[in-house]
Short mmCIF file of C-alpha atoms in Angstrom, two decimals:
data_model
loop_
_atom_site.label_atom_id
_atom_site.label_comp_id
_atom_site.label_asym_id
_atom_site.label_seq_id
_atom_site.Cartn_x
_atom_site.Cartn_y
_atom_site.Cartn_z
CA MET A 418 -39.75 -52.19 -24.60
CA PHE A 419 -42.21 -49.45 -23.62
CA ASP A 420 -43.59 -50.70 -20.33
CA GLN A 421 -45.97 -47.72 -20.32
CA VAL A 422 -47.72 -45.84 -23.14
CA VAL A 423 -49.45 -42.45 -23.31
CA PHE A 424 -52.34 -41.71 -25.70
CA ALA A 425 -52.81 -37.93 -25.87
CA GLY A 426 -56.24 -36.51 -26.64
CA GLY A 427 -57.22 -35.00 -29.95
CA GLY A 428 -60.69 -36.06 -31.07
CA ASN A 429 -60.67 -37.41 -34.60
CA ARG A 430 -56.91 -36.78 -34.79
CA CYS A 431 -56.51 -39.88 -32.62
CA TRP A 432 -57.07 -41.98 -35.72
CA TRP A 433 -53.42 -41.14 -36.35
CA GLN A 434 -52.57 -43.02 -33.13
CA ALA A 435 -54.57 -46.02 -34.30
CA GLY A 436 -52.63 -46.21 -37.57
CA PHE A 437 -49.31 -45.68 -35.80
CA TRP A 438 -50.11 -48.42 -33.25
CA GLN A 439 -51.24 -50.83 -35.95
CA VAL A 440 -47.71 -50.78 -37.38
CA VAL A 441 -45.53 -50.28 -34.32
CA ALA A 442 -47.18 -52.56 -31.76
CA PRO A 443 -46.77 -55.87 -33.61
CA GLN A 444 -43.28 -55.07 -34.85
CA LEU A 445 -42.02 -54.19 -31.36
CA LYS A 446 -44.25 -56.84 -29.72
CA LEU A 447 -45.59 -54.19 -27.38
CA ARG A 448 -47.29 -55.44 -24.24
CA PRO A 449 -47.44 -52.34 -22.04
CA ARG A 450 -48.31 -52.74 -18.39
CA VAL A 451 -49.95 -49.29 -18.13
CA ILE A 452 -51.67 -47.03 -20.65
CA THR A 453 -52.76 -43.50 -19.80
CA GLY A 454 -55.18 -41.62 -22.02
CA ILE A 455 -57.24 -38.49 -22.38
CA SER A 456 -60.48 -37.98 -24.27
CA ALA A 457 -60.47 -39.68 -27.69
CA GLY A 458 -56.96 -40.94 -26.97
CA ALA A 459 -58.44 -43.00 -24.15
CA ALA A 460 -61.23 -44.18 -26.44
CA THR A 461 -58.64 -45.18 -29.05
CA ALA A 462 -56.61 -47.15 -26.51
CA CYS A 463 -59.73 -49.06 -25.44
CA MET A 464 -60.75 -49.59 -29.07
CA LEU A 465 -57.40 -51.13 -29.96
CA TYR A 466 -57.98 -53.85 -27.35
CA THR A 467 -61.57 -54.59 -28.35
CA ARG A 468 -62.06 -54.04 -32.08
CA ASP A 469 -60.22 -53.94 -35.37
CA PRO A 470 -59.85 -50.28 -36.42
CA ALA A 471 -61.27 -51.11 -39.85
CA TRP A 472 -64.49 -52.30 -38.20
CA VAL A 473 -64.77 -49.08 -36.20
CA MET A 474 -64.07 -46.93 -39.25
CA ALA A 475 -66.76 -48.74 -41.21
CA TYR A 476 -69.12 -48.26 -38.27
CA TYR A 477 -68.55 -44.50 -38.23
CA THR A 478 -68.89 -44.30 -42.00
CA GLU A 479 -72.35 -45.82 -41.74
CA VAL A 480 -73.46 -43.88 -38.66
CA LEU A 481 -72.32 -40.52 -40.03
CA ARG A 482 -73.73 -41.11 -43.50
CA GLY A 483 -76.85 -39.11 -42.70
CA ASN A 484 -75.17 -36.42 -40.61
CA HIS A 485 -74.41 -33.46 -42.86
CA LYS A 486 -73.79 -30.74 -40.29
CA ASN A 487 -71.81 -30.24 -37.11
CA ALA A 488 -74.40 -27.78 -35.81
CA TYR A 489 -78.18 -27.74 -36.35
CA TRP A 490 -79.06 -24.21 -35.34
CA GLY A 491 -82.72 -24.70 -36.15
CA ASN A 492 -82.91 -27.00 -33.13
CA LEU A 493 -82.71 -23.93 -30.90
CA LEU A 494 -86.34 -23.20 -31.79
CA ARG A 495 -87.30 -26.78 -30.92
CA ARG A 496 -85.25 -26.84 -27.71
CA GLU A 497 -83.32 -29.82 -28.99
CA PRO A 498 -79.52 -30.29 -29.00
CA VAL A 499 -77.80 -28.15 -31.60
CA PHE A 500 -74.69 -30.33 -31.72
CA PRO A 501 -75.12 -34.04 -32.60
CA HIS A 502 -71.75 -35.14 -31.22
CA TYR A 503 -72.67 -36.29 -27.71
CA ARG A 504 -75.48 -38.58 -28.86
CA ILE A 505 -73.42 -40.10 -31.69
CA TYR A 506 -70.27 -40.48 -29.60
CA ARG A 507 -71.99 -42.16 -26.65
CA GLN A 508 -73.85 -44.67 -28.81
CA ALA A 509 -70.65 -45.42 -30.74
CA LEU A 510 -68.75 -46.17 -27.53
CA LEU A 511 -71.48 -48.56 -26.41
CA ASP A 512 -71.61 -50.31 -29.78
CA ILE A 513 -67.82 -50.61 -29.99
CA PHE A 514 -67.20 -51.94 -26.49
CA LYS A 515 -70.27 -53.92 -25.48
CA GLU A 516 -69.36 -57.26 -27.07
CA ARG A 517 -65.79 -57.39 -25.72
CA PHE A 518 -66.18 -55.29 -22.60
CA GLY A 519 -64.91 -58.13 -20.41
CA ALA A 520 -61.52 -58.07 -22.13
CA LEU A 521 -60.90 -54.52 -20.93
CA GLY A 522 -60.95 -55.66 -17.32
CA ASP A 523 -58.81 -58.76 -17.88
CA PRO A 524 -55.14 -58.10 -17.02
CA LEU A 525 -54.11 -61.07 -19.14
CA GLN A 526 -55.57 -59.42 -22.25
CA THR A 527 -55.42 -55.68 -21.62
CA PRO A 528 -53.04 -53.30 -19.83
CA GLU A 529 -54.26 -51.18 -16.97
CA ILE A 530 -55.82 -48.22 -18.80
CA ARG A 531 -56.10 -44.97 -16.85
CA ILE A 532 -58.38 -42.23 -18.14
CA GLY A 533 -58.10 -38.60 -17.05
CA VAL A 534 -60.75 -35.97 -16.39
CA SER A 535 -60.33 -32.37 -15.26
CA HIS A 536 -62.08 -31.11 -12.13
CA LEU A 537 -63.04 -27.45 -12.00
CA PRO A 538 -61.59 -25.06 -9.41
CA ARG A 539 -63.73 -25.03 -6.28
CA TRP A 540 -63.88 -21.23 -6.36
CA LEU A 541 -65.67 -21.27 -9.73
CA GLY A 542 -69.18 -22.37 -10.54
CA ALA A 543 -69.93 -24.81 -13.33
CA ARG A 544 -70.64 -22.17 -15.98
CA SER A 545 -67.77 -19.83 -15.12
CA GLY A 546 -65.44 -22.81 -14.71
CA VAL A 547 -66.25 -24.03 -18.20
CA VAL A 548 -65.57 -20.59 -19.68
CA ALA A 549 -62.27 -20.24 -17.78
CA GLY A 550 -61.19 -23.75 -18.76
CA LEU A 551 -61.92 -23.27 -22.45
CA ILE A 552 -60.09 -19.93 -22.53
CA ALA A 553 -57.04 -21.43 -20.78
CA TYR A 554 -57.10 -24.46 -23.07
CA ASN A 555 -57.15 -22.37 -26.24
CA ILE A 556 -54.39 -20.06 -24.99
CA GLU A 557 -52.17 -23.08 -24.38
CA LYS A 558 -53.14 -24.71 -27.69
CA HIS A 559 -52.90 -21.79 -30.09
CA TRP A 560 -50.57 -19.30 -28.45
CA ARG A 561 -48.19 -20.91 -25.97
CA ARG A 562 -48.14 -24.33 -27.73
CA THR A 563 -46.59 -25.93 -24.67
CA LEU A 564 -46.13 -29.68 -24.57
CA HIS A 565 -47.29 -29.92 -20.96
CA PRO A 566 -49.37 -26.83 -20.14
CA THR A 567 -49.48 -25.13 -16.77
CA LEU A 568 -52.19 -22.48 -17.09
CA GLY A 569 -55.09 -24.76 -16.21
CA ARG A 570 -53.37 -25.94 -13.03
CA SER A 571 -52.53 -22.37 -12.05
CA LEU A 572 -56.25 -21.55 -12.23
CA GLY A 573 -57.07 -24.47 -9.95
CA PHE A 574 -58.08 -27.19 -12.41
CA HIS A 575 -56.86 -30.56 -11.21
CA PRO A 576 -56.87 -34.06 -12.70
CA GLU A 577 -58.45 -37.33 -11.65
CA PHE A 578 -57.49 -40.62 -13.26
CA ALA A 579 -59.87 -43.57 -13.18
CA ARG A 580 -59.14 -47.14 -14.21
CA VAL A 581 -61.08 -48.79 -17.01
CA ALA A 582 -60.98 -52.02 -14.96
CA ASP A 583 -63.09 -50.31 -12.30
CA CYS A 584 -65.94 -49.62 -14.75
CA ALA A 585 -68.65 -52.15 -14.01
CA THR A 586 -70.55 -51.85 -17.30
CA PRO A 587 -70.06 -50.56 -20.86
CA GLU A 588 -72.30 -47.65 -19.89
CA THR A 589 -69.98 -46.73 -17.02
CA LEU A 590 -66.99 -46.81 -19.35
CA ALA A 591 -68.79 -44.73 -21.98
CA ASP A 592 -69.63 -42.15 -19.33
CA LEU A 593 -66.01 -42.01 -18.15
CA ILE A 594 -64.69 -41.47 -21.68
CA LEU A 595 -67.32 -38.80 -22.31
CA GLN A 596 -66.35 -37.06 -19.06
CA SER A 597 -62.74 -37.14 -20.25
CA SER A 598 -63.94 -35.68 -23.59
CA CYS A 599 -66.29 -33.06 -22.14
CA THR A 600 -65.89 -29.98 -24.35
CA PRO A 601 -68.95 -27.72 -24.44
CA PRO A 602 -70.75 -26.90 -26.68
CA PHE A 603 -70.04 -30.19 -28.49
CA THR A 604 -71.03 -32.00 -25.30
CA PRO A 605 -73.14 -30.86 -22.38
CA VAL A 606 -71.40 -30.06 -19.11
CA LEU A 607 -70.98 -33.47 -17.49
CA ARG A 608 -70.62 -34.47 -13.85
CA ARG A 609 -68.58 -37.11 -12.10
CA ASN A 610 -69.72 -38.08 -8.61
CA GLY A 611 -71.91 -35.00 -8.62
CA ARG A 612 -69.13 -32.57 -9.54
CA PRO A 613 -68.77 -30.88 -12.96
CA VAL A 614 -65.79 -32.02 -15.02
CA LEU A 615 -64.21 -31.07 -18.32
CA ASP A 616 -61.98 -32.70 -20.92
CA GLY A 617 -58.83 -34.04 -19.30
CA GLY A 618 -56.83 -31.86 -21.66
CA MET A 619 -57.83 -28.78 -19.66
CA VAL A 620 -55.04 -29.83 -17.26
CA ASP A 621 -52.76 -31.68 -19.68
CA ASN A 622 -53.66 -33.18 -23.03
CA VAL A 623 -50.61 -35.46 -22.77
CA PRO A 624 -51.30 -37.29 -19.48
CA VAL A 625 -47.83 -38.23 -18.28
CA ASP A 626 -48.83 -37.46 -14.68
CA ALA A 627 -50.78 -40.72 -14.57
CA LEU A 628 -47.71 -42.83 -15.32
CA ASP A 629 -46.08 -44.94 -12.66
CA THR A 630 -42.64 -43.71 -11.65
CA THR A 631 -41.18 -47.11 -12.49
CA PRO A 632 -37.85 -46.89 -14.38
CA GLY A 633 -37.99 -47.83 -18.03
CA ASP A 634 -39.04 -46.64 -21.48
CA VAL A 635 -42.35 -44.85 -22.11
CA LEU A 636 -43.94 -44.24 -25.51
CA VAL A 637 -45.85 -40.95 -25.74
CA MET A 638 -48.08 -40.44 -28.80
CA VAL A 639 -49.30 -36.88 -29.28
CA THR A 640 -51.68 -35.82 -32.04
CA ARG A 641 -50.94 -32.12 -32.28
CA LEU A 642 -47.88 -30.47 -33.83
CA TYR A 643 -45.52 -28.89 -31.30
CA PRO A 644 -42.42 -26.78 -32.01
CA ARG A 645 -40.16 -29.77 -31.43
CA PRO A 646 -38.64 -32.53 -33.58
CA GLN A 647 -41.11 -35.16 -34.76
CA ARG A 648 -39.40 -37.69 -32.49
CA PHE A 649 -37.51 -36.79 -29.32
CA VAL A 650 -36.59 -38.28 -25.96
CA LEU A 651 -37.00 -36.66 -22.53
CA GLN A 652 -35.45 -38.04 -19.37
CA HIS A 653 -37.76 -37.93 -16.37
CA GLY A 654 -36.09 -39.41 -13.32
CA ALA A 655 -35.29 -42.99 -14.20
CA GLN A 656 -37.71 -42.97 -17.13
CA ARG A 657 -36.84 -42.40 -20.76
CA ARG A 658 -39.93 -40.95 -22.45
CA VAL A 659 -39.97 -41.30 -26.24
CA TYR A 660 -42.30 -38.70 -27.78
CA VAL A 661 -43.62 -38.95 -31.32
CA GLN A 662 -45.90 -36.51 -33.10
CA PRO A 663 -47.41 -36.58 -36.61
CA SER A 664 -45.08 -35.68 -39.47
CA ARG A 665 -47.63 -33.10 -40.61
CA LYS A 666 -50.99 -31.77 -39.51
CA VAL A 667 -53.45 -34.64 -39.19
CA PRO A 668 -56.00 -34.09 -42.00
CA ILE A 669 -59.19 -34.04 -39.93
CA SER A 670 -60.73 -31.71 -37.37
CA SER A 671 -61.21 -32.94 -33.82
CA TRP A 672 -64.99 -32.62 -33.74
CA ASP A 673 -65.87 -32.96 -37.43
CA TYR A 674 -68.70 -35.47 -37.64
CA THR A 675 -69.44 -34.82 -41.32
CA SER A 676 -66.32 -36.25 -43.00
CA PRO A 677 -65.81 -39.88 -41.96
CA GLY A 678 -63.64 -40.45 -45.03
CA GLN A 679 -61.00 -38.23 -43.48
CA MET A 680 -60.60 -40.78 -40.68
CA GLN A 681 -58.89 -43.09 -43.17
CA HIS A 682 -56.47 -40.33 -44.19
CA ALA A 683 -55.56 -39.71 -40.54
CA PHE A 684 -55.09 -43.46 -40.01
CA ASP A 685 -52.93 -43.77 -43.13
CA LEU A 686 -50.70 -40.93 -41.96
CA GLY A 687 -50.24 -42.80 -38.68
CA VAL A 688 -49.24 -45.93 -40.59
CA GLN A 689 -46.64 -43.99 -42.59
CA ASP A 690 -45.26 -42.31 -39.48
CA GLY A 691 -45.18 -45.64 -37.67
CA GLU A 692 -43.06 -47.18 -40.41
CA ARG A 693 -40.61 -44.26 -40.26
CA PHE A 694 -40.56 -44.46 -36.47
CA LEU A 695 -39.46 -48.09 -36.58
CA GLU A 696 -36.63 -47.17 -38.94
CA ALA A 697 -35.50 -44.26 -36.76
CA LEU A 698 -35.93 -45.91 -33.35
CA PRO A 699 -32.42 -47.43 -32.92
CA ALA A 700 -30.74 -44.09 -33.62
CA LEU A 701 -33.30 -42.25 -31.51
CA LEU A 702 -32.62 -44.42 -28.45
CA ALA A 703 -28.89 -44.03 -28.94
CA GLN A 704 -29.16 -40.26 -28.55
CA PRO A 705 -28.74 -38.70 -25.09
CA ALA A 706 -32.13 -37.85 -23.61
CA LEU A 707 -33.00 -34.24 -22.88
CA ALA A 708 -33.99 -33.16 -19.39
CA ALA A 709 -37.76 -33.05 -18.96
#
């Protein structure tokens, strides 16, 4: 069951995915062939194949112990970074993956993980492209609330998906995840092969476009609340895509690096929703799928 899996982006909200997976994966004996991910969803997918989530949560608790602000405005006078997120995030990725990096490239241990980034329209410069992308992203997120947005594409943003197995070093993988997570001002504007990129969610925060077209069941884990049932099924060609979203708003902000204790609450909500998902799954699969 679930030959392919989608990990939507969502920053710290992706701890919900970790809790959900911790319950659902062993019960359903999930061994997906392909995983697609965006931003922290991609980081979560990689984490689940390298570390125990409890270890990672303890790591963040220790690292963030001395970080009391999400913005240090006094650093403007010192010409130092105002936002601590990029430095903390990059070092965390290296510390989490470095000891078991080889497992991420081993097809016997890990699915093929595809991570998405958003390329800017060629008719926009880096600065104007960032502004346009962030405006489009927030319109889709807060106003339109569409499951698979279209505004970014209509402006000329387009996705690229890279395989974790093609990353030669932990540093290369960390850079790819950071490119997929690039959300100024929390991160600097990042470049991939010399071209500026933004968070993969600027095109679609739920990266179903990276899936193979192979017939079968797909599990799609989103981290944001959409105006849809908590669990629903969409038919896409010969694929049956099973979507699941949190039962309530995940109790942590995407870029909050001051409240590591909230990570546990997000994880626990995922565990609870995973247990309910297992109970509801037989009836869910028996329902006729909706057209995508």
